Coordinates of C-alpha atoms in Angstrom, one line a residue:
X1 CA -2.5 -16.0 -2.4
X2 CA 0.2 -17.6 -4.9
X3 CA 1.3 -21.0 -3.9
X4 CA 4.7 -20.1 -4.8
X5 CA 7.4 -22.4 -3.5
X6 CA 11.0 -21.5 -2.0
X7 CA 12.8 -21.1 -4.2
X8 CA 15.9 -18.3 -5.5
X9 CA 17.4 -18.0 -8.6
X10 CA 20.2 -15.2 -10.1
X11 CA 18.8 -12.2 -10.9
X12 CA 19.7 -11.8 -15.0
X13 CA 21.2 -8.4 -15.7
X14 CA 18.8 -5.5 -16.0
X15 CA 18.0 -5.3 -19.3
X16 CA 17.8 -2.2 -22.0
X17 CA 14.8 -3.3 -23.8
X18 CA 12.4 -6.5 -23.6
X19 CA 14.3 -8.3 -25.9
X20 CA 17.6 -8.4 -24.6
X21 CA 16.2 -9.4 -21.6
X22 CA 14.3 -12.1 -23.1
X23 CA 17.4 -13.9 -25.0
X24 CA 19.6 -13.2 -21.6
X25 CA 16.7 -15.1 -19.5
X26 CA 17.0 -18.0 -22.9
X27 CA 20.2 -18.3 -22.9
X28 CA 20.3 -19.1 -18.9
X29 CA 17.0 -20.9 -18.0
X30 CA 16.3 -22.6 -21.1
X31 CA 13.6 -20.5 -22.4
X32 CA 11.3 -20.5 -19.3
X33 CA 12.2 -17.6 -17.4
X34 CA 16.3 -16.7 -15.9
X35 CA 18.0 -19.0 -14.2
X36 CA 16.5 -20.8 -11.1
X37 CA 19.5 -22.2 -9.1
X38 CA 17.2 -25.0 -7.2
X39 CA 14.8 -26.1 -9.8
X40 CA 11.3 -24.9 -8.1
X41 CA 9.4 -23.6 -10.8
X42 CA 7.0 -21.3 -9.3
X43 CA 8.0 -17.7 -9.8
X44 CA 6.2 -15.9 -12.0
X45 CA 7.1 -16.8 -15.7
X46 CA 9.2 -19.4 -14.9
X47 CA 6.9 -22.8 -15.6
X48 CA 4.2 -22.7 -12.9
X49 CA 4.0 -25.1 -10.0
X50 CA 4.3 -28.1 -12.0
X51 CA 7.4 -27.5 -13.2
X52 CA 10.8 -28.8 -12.7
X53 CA 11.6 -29.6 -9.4
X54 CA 7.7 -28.5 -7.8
X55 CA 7.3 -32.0 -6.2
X56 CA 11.2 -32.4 -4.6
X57 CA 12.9 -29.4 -5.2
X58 CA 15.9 -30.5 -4.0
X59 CA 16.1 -33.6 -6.5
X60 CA 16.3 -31.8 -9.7
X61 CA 19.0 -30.1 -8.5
X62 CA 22.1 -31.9 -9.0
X63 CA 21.1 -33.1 -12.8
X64 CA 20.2 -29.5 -14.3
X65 CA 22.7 -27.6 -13.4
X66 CA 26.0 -26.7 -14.4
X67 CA 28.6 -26.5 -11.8
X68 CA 29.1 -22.6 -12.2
X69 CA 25.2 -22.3 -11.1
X70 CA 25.6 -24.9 -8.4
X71 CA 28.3 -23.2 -6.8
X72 CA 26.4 -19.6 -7.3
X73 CA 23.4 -21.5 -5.8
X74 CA 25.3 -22.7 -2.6
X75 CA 26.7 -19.2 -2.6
X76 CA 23.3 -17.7 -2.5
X77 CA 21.9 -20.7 0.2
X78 CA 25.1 -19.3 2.9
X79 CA 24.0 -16.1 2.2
X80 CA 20.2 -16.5 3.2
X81 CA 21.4 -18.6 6.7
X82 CA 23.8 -16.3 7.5
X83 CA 21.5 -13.0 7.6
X84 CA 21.1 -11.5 10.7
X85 CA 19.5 -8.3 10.2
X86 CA 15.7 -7.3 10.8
X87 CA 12.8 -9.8 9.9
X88 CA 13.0 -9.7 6.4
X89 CA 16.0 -10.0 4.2
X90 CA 15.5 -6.9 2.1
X91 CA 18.5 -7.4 -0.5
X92 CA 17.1 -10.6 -1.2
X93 CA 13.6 -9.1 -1.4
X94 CA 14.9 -6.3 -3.8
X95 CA 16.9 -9.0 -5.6
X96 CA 13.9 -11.2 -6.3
X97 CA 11.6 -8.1 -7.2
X98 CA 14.3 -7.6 -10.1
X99 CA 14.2 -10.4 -11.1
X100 CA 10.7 -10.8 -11.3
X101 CA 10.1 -7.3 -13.3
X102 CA 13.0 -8.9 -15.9
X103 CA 10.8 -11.8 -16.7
X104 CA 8.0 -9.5 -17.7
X105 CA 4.5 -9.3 -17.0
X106 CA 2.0 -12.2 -17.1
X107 CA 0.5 -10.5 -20.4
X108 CA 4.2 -11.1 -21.8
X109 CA 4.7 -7.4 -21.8
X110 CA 8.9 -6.9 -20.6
X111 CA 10.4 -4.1 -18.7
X112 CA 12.4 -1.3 -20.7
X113 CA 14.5 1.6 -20.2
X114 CA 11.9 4.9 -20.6
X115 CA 13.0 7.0 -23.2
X116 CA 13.3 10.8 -23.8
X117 CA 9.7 11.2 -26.0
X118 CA 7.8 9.0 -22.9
X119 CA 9.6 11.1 -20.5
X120 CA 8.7 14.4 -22.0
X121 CA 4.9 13.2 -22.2
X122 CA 4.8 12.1 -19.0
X123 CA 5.8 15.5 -17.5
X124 CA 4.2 17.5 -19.9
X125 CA 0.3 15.7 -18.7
X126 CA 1.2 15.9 -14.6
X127 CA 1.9 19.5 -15.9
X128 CA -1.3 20.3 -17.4
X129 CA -2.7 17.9 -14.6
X130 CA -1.6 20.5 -11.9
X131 CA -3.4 23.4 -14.0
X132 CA -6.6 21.7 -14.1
X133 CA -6.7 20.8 -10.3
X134 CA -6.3 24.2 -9.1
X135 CA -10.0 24.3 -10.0
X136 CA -10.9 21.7 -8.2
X137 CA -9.1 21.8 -5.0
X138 CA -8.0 24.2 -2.2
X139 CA -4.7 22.5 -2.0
X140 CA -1.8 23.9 -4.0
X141 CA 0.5 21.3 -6.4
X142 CA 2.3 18.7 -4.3
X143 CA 4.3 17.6 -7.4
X144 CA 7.7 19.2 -7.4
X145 CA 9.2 17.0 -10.1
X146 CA 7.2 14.5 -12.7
X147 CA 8.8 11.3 -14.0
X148 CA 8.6 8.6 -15.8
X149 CA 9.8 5.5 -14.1
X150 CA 10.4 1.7 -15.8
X151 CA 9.3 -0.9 -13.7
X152 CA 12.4 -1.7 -12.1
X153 CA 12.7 1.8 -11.2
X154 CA 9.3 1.5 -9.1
X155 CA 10.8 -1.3 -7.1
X156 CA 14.0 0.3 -6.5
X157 CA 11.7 3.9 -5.3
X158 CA 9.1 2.0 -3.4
X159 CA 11.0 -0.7 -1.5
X160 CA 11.7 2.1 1.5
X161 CA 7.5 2.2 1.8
X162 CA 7.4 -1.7 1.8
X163 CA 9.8 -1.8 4.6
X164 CA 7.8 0.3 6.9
X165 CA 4.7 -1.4 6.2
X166 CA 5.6 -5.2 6.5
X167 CA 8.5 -5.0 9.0
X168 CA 6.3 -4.7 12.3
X169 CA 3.7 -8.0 10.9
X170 CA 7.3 -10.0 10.2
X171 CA 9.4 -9.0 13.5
X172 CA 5.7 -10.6 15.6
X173 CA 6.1 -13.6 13.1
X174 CA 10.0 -13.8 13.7
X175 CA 9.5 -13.2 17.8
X176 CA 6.8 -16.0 17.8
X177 CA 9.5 -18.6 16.4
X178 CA 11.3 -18.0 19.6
X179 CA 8.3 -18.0 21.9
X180 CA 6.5 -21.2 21.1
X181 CA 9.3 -23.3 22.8
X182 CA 9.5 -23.5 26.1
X183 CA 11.6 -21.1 28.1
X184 CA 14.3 -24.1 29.4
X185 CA 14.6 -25.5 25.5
X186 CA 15.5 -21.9 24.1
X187 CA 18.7 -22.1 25.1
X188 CA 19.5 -25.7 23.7
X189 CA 17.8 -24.7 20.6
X190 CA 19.3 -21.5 20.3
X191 CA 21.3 -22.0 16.8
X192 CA 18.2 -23.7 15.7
X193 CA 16.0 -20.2 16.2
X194 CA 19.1 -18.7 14.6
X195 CA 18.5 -20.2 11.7
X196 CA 14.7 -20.4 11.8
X197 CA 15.0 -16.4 11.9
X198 CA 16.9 -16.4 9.0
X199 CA 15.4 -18.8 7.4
X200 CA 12.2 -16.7 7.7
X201 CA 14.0 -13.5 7.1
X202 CA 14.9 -14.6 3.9
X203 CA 11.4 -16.5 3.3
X204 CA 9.5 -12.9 3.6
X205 CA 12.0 -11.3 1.7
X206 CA 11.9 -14.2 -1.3
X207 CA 7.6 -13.4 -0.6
X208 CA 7.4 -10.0 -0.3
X209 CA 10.3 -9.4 -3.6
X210 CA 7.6 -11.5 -5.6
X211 CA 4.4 -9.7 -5.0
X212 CA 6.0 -6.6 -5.6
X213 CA 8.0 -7.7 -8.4
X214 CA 4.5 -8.6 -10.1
X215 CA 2.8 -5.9 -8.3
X216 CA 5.4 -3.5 -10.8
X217 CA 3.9 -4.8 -13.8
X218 CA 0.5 -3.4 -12.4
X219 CA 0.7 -0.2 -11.0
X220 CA 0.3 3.2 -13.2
X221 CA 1.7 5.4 -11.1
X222 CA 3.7 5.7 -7.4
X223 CA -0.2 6.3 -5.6
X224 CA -2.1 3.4 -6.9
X225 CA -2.8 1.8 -3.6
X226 CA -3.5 4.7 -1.8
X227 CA -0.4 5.1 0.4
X228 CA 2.3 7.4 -0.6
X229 CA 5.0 5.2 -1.6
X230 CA 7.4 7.0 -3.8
X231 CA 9.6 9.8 -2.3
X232 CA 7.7 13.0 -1.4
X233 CA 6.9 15.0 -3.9
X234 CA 8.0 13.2 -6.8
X235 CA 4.5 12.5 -8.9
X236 CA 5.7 8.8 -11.4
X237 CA 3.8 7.8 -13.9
X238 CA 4.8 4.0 -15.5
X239 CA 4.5 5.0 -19.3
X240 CA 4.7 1.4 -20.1
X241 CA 2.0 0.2 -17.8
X242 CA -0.4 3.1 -18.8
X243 CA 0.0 1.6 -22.1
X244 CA -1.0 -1.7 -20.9
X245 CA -3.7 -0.3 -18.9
X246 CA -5.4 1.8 -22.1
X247 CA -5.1 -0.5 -24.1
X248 CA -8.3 -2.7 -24.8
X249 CA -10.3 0.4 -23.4
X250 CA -11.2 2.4 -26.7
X251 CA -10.4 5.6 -25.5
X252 CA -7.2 7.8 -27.2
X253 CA -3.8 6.9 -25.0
X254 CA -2.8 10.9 -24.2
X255 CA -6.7 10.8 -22.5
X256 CA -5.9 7.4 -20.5
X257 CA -2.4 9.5 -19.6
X258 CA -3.6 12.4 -18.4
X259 CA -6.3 11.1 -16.5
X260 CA -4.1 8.6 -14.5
X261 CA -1.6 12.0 -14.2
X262 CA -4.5 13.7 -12.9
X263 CA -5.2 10.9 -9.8
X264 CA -1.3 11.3 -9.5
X265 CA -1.1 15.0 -9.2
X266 CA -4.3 14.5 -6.9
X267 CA -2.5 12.0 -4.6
X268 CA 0.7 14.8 -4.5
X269 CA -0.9 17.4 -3.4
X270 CA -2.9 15.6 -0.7
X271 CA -0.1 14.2 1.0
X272 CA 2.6 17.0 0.4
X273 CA 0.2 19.7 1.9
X274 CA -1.9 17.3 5.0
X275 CA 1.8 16.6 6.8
X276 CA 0.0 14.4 9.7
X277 CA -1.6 11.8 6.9
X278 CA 1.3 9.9 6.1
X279 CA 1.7 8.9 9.5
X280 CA -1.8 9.1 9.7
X281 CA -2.1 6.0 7.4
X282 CA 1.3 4.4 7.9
X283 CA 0.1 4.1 11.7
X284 CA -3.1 3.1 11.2
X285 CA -1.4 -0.1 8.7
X286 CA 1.4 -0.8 11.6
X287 CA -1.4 -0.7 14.6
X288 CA -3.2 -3.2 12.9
X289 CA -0.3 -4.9 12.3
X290 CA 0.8 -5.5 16.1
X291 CA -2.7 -6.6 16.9
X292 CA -2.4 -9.3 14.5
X293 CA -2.7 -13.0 16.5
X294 CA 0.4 -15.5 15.2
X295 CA -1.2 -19.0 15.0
X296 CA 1.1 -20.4 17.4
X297 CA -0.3 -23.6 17.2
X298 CA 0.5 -23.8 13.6
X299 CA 4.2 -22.3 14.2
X300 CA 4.6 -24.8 17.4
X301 CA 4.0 -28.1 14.6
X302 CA 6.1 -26.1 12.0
X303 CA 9.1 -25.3 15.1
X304 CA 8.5 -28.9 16.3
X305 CA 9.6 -30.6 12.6
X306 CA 11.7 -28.4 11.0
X307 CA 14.2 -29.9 9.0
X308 CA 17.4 -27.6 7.9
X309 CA 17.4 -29.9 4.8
X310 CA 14.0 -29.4 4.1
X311 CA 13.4 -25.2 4.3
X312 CA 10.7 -25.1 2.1
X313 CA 8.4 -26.5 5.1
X314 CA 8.4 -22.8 6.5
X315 CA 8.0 -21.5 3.4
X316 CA 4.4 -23.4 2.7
X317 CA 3.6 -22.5 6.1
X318 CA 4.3 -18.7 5.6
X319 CA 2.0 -19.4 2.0
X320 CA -0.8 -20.4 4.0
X321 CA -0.7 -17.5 6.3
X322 CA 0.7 -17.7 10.0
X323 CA -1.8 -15.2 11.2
X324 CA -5.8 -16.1 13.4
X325 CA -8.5 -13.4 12.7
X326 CA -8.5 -11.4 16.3
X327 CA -12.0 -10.4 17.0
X328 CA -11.4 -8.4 19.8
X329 CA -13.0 -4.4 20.1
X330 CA -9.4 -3.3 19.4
X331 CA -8.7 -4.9 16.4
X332 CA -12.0 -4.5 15.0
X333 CA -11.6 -0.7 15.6
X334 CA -8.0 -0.7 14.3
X335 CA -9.2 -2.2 11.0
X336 CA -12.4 0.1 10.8
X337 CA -9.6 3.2 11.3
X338 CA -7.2 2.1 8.8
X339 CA -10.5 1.2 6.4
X340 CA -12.0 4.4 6.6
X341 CA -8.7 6.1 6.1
X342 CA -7.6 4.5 2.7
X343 CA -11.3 5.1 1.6
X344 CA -11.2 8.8 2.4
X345 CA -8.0 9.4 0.7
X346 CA -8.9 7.3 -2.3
X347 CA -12.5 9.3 -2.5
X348 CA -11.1 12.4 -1.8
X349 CA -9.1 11.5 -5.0
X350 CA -11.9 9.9 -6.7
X351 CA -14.3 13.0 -6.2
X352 CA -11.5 15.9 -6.9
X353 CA -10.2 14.2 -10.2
X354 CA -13.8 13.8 -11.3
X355 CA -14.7 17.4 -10.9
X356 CA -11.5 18.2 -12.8
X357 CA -11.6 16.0 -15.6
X358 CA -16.0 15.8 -16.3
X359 CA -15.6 19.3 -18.5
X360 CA -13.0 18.5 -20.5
X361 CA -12.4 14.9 -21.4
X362 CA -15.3 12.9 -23.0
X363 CA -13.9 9.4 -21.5
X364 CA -13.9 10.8 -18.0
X365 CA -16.8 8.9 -16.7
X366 CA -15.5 5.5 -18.6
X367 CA -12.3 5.9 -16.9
X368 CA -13.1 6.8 -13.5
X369 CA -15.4 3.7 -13.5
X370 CA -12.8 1.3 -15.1
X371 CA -10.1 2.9 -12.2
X372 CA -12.6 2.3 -9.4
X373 CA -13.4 -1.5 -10.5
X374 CA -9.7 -2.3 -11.1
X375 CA -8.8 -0.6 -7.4
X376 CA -11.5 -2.3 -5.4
X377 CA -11.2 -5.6 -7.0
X378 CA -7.5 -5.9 -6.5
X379 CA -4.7 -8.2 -8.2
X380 CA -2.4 -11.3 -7.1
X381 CA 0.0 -8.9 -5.8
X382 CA -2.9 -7.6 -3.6
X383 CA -3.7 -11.2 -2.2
X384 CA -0.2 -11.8 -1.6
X385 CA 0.3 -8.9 0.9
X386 CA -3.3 -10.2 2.4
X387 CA -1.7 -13.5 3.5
X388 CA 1.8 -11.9 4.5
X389 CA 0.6 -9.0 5.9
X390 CA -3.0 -10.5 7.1
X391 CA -4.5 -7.2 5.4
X392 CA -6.0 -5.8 1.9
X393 CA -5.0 -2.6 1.5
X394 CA -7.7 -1.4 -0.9
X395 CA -10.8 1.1 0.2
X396 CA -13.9 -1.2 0.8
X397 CA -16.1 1.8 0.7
X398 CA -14.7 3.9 -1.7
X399 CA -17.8 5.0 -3.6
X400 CA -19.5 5.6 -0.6
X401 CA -16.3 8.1 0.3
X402 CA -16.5 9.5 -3.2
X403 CA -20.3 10.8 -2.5
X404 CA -19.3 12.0 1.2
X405 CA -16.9 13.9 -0.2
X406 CA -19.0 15.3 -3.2
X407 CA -22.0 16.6 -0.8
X408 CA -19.1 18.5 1.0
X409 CA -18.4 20.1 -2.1
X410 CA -21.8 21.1 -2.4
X411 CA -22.7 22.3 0.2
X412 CA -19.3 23.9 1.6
X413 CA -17.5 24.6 -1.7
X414 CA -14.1 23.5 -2.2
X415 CA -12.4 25.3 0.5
X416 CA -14.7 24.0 3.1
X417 CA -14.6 20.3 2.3
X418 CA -10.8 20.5 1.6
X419 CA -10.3 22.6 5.2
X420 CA -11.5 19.3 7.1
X421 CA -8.0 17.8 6.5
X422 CA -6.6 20.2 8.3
X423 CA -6.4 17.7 11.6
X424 CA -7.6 14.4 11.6
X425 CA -10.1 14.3 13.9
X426 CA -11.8 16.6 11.4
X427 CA -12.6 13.6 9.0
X428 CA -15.7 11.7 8.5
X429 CA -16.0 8.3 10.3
X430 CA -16.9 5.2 9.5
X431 CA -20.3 5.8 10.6
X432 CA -20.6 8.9 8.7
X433 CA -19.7 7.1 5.3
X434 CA -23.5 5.7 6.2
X435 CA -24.9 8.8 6.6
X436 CA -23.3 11.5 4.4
X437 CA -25.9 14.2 4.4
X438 CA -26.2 14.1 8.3
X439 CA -22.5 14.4 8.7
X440 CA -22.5 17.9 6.1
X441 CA -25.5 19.2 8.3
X442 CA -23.7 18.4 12.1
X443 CA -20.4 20.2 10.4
X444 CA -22.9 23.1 9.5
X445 CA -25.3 23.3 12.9
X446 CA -27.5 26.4 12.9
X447 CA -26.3 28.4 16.0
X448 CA -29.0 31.2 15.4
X449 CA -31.7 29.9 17.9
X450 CA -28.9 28.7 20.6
X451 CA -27.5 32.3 20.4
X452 CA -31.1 33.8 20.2
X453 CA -32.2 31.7 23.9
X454 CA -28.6 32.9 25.3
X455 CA -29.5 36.7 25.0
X456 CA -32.7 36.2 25.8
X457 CA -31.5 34.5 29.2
X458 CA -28.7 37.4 29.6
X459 CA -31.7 40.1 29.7
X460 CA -33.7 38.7 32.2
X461 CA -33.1 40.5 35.6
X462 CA -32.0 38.1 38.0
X463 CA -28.9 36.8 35.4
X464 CA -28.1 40.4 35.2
X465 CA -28.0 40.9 38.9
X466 CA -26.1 38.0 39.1
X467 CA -23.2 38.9 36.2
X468 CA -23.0 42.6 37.9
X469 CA -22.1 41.1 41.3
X470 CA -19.9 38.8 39.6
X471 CA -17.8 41.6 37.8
X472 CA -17.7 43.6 41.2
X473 CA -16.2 40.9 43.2
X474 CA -13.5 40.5 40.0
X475 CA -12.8 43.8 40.4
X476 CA -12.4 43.7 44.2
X477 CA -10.4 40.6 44.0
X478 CA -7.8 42.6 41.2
X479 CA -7.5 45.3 44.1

């Protein structure tokens, strides 16, 4: 979790290329990242916790800025207490995420429009992608359209997916502000809670705009954690962060490309041809989510001295996590559910791209173990949502998926393994990730001695007696 404090700034305008960008974000924040109206120097690029203002933000305030970026600032501060939508303030969330992307990546790699040559590669590998698949998997393409998305355009596609999985942990986090005091107070402190709300509102938006702001400069593709989060049947490849990712690897960059297009066609046609596992998953994440225990201890000491004119006193609090680990049956199960879902998906993935890839690319194995590392290890973004969302949402057993999933190739082919997404309750469990081989041979039960002992018992004399009386009385009873 980043210890980043409250803190907005103006979003520079979105640049064309890296460069502009960069002289924009000069010529407005002195050289360490776009302008940050309040001084607090802990977004990402913009000087770390120890820069200006980290220790009061407040005090710097008044002496750095000029008055246009005051004013804007104050603007910005009515804006964030007057919000009165849902529990997190999702313009400001966007806002931030933009902002974010323009400042580049911690490698100092900056966003940039894609251009026609990137675009045409792009859709030319999820093309041959989709051809090589058809070998390896029952289920048709998924991938209607292929493109070839900047960073900012990943925000502006994925924020919808964001919403839906970190409203429901927010809205307990916003109710809980309301419930700690006690039920003869809440109406005295009404405008307070008004403006806690907001203030939160505004606090998970400023969060949740970061981690995905730095979660863009990550990601290859609009699958990467597992979750569909692009629109449906749009596969996206992030030419610029495929780059990135290939880049110290020592393998050719139309390899690293088509192999990442391959886990995104993969992804595609999984969820655009199972239509119960986005729910599937999305439920999963959000019944988690509601089990999830506020420390309302911690909120009651955070309700009990908040200070309008010091807001950043949530925000550390929201930092450190608001949320008690609940070890009740429930949410143990919930957990083990969602778990074992993102790991089936991801080794479904892991096992079909393999089979497709193995024959004909020689860095196959290199790149399906430098992908699995990189997905179970995680990134800062990751973390982030951890402490916000009081989840990971990476597969902790995804090699043990992988192998489930590649015995069911063997000994059922392609269409059998593939035909057990056909309902949920078809999957493999937890417990069956132990235990692979037992769970191909109870999906496979030899019914030749059951049905052997049940026509031997029809023969006998007595059972026939009995099953000729029984068809005479149905036929009396028809009369």
């Amino acid at each position: 979790m980043s210890d980043t404090p409250f803190g907005f700034g103006l979003p520079p305008e979105e640049p064309d290329d890296g460069d502009k960008g960069k002289k924009k974000d000069q010529q407005s924040g002195g050289g360490q990242g776009p302008a940050n109206p309040f001084g607090f120097g802990g977004l990402p690029g913009a000087g770390g916790l120890g820069g200006p203002g980290a220790d009061n933000p407040f005090a710097a305030m008044f002496g750095s800025m000029n008055p246009n970026d005051l004013g804007a600032a104050f603007q910005q501060l009515g804006q964030m207490l007057s919000y009165e939508g849902g529990p997190v303030n999702w313009d400001m969330a966007k806002q931030i995420a933009r902002q974010t992307v323009a400042q580049g990546a911690p490698d100092g790699t900056k966003d940039a429009s894609v251009g026609p040559a990137e675009r045409s590669a792009v859709q030319e590998a999820v093309r041959l992608a989709d051809l090589w698949l058809d070998d390896a998997t029952a289920l048709p393409s998924g991938a209607g359209t292929a493109v070839a998305w900047s960073r900012a355009e990943w925000v502006e596609a994925t924020l919808p997916a964001w919403k839906e999985l970190v409203d429901p942990v927010a809205e307990r986090v916003g109710n809980a502000m309301g419930d700690v005091l006690p039920e003869e107070m809440q109406a005295m402190a009404g405008p307070l809670i008004g403006m806690m709300r907001s203030m939160g509102g505004a606090m998970f938006g400023t969060q949740i705009g970061q981690a995905v702001g730095v979660l863009a400069g990550e990601v290859v593709g609009s699958s990467d954690i597992g979750l569909p989060l692009g629109p449906a049947g749009k596969a996206a490849l992030l030419p610029a962060n495929v780059e990135r990712f290939g880049k110290d690897l020592g393998v050719p960059q139309e390899e690293v490309r088509l192999y990442i297009a391959l886990r995104e066609a993969a992804h595609q046609r999984l969820f655009a041809h199972v239509p119960w596992l986005r729910s599937h998953l999305f439920g999963a994440v959000d019944g988690y989510a509601r089990g999830i225990k506020v420390d309302t201890a911690k909120l009651e000491d955070v309700v009990g001295q908040f200070d309008p004119q010091n807001p950043e006193q949530l925000q550390e609090a929201l930092q450190q996590g608001m949320f008690q680990p609940e070890d009740t049956p429930e949410q143990k199960a919930a957990l083990a559910r969602l778990e074992t879902a993102l790991a089936l998906v991801e080794g479904w993935v892991d096992a079909v791209v393999h089979a497709a890839a193995k024959p004909r690319l020689s860095s196959a194995d290199a790149l399906r173990e430098t992908l699995r590392r990189r997905r179970a290890s995680g990134g800062p973004a990751e973390q982030t949502f951890a402490t916000l969302i009081g989840l990971e949402l990476r597969p902790r057993r995804l090699r043990d998926a992988s192998r489930l999933w590649a015995s069911l190739t063997d000994a059922r082919g392609v269409d059998g393994r593939d035909g057990l997404w056909a309902h949920p309750d078809m999957l493999p469990t937890a417990t069956d990730l132990d235990d692979p081989d037992g769970f191909v041979h109870r999906e496979q039960l030899d019914f030749s001695e059951l049905d052997k002992m049940l026509g031997e018992a029809a023969d006998k004399p007595d059972l026939k007696k009995r099953n000729q009386r029984d068809q005479r009385d149905e036929g009396d009873g028809a009369e």
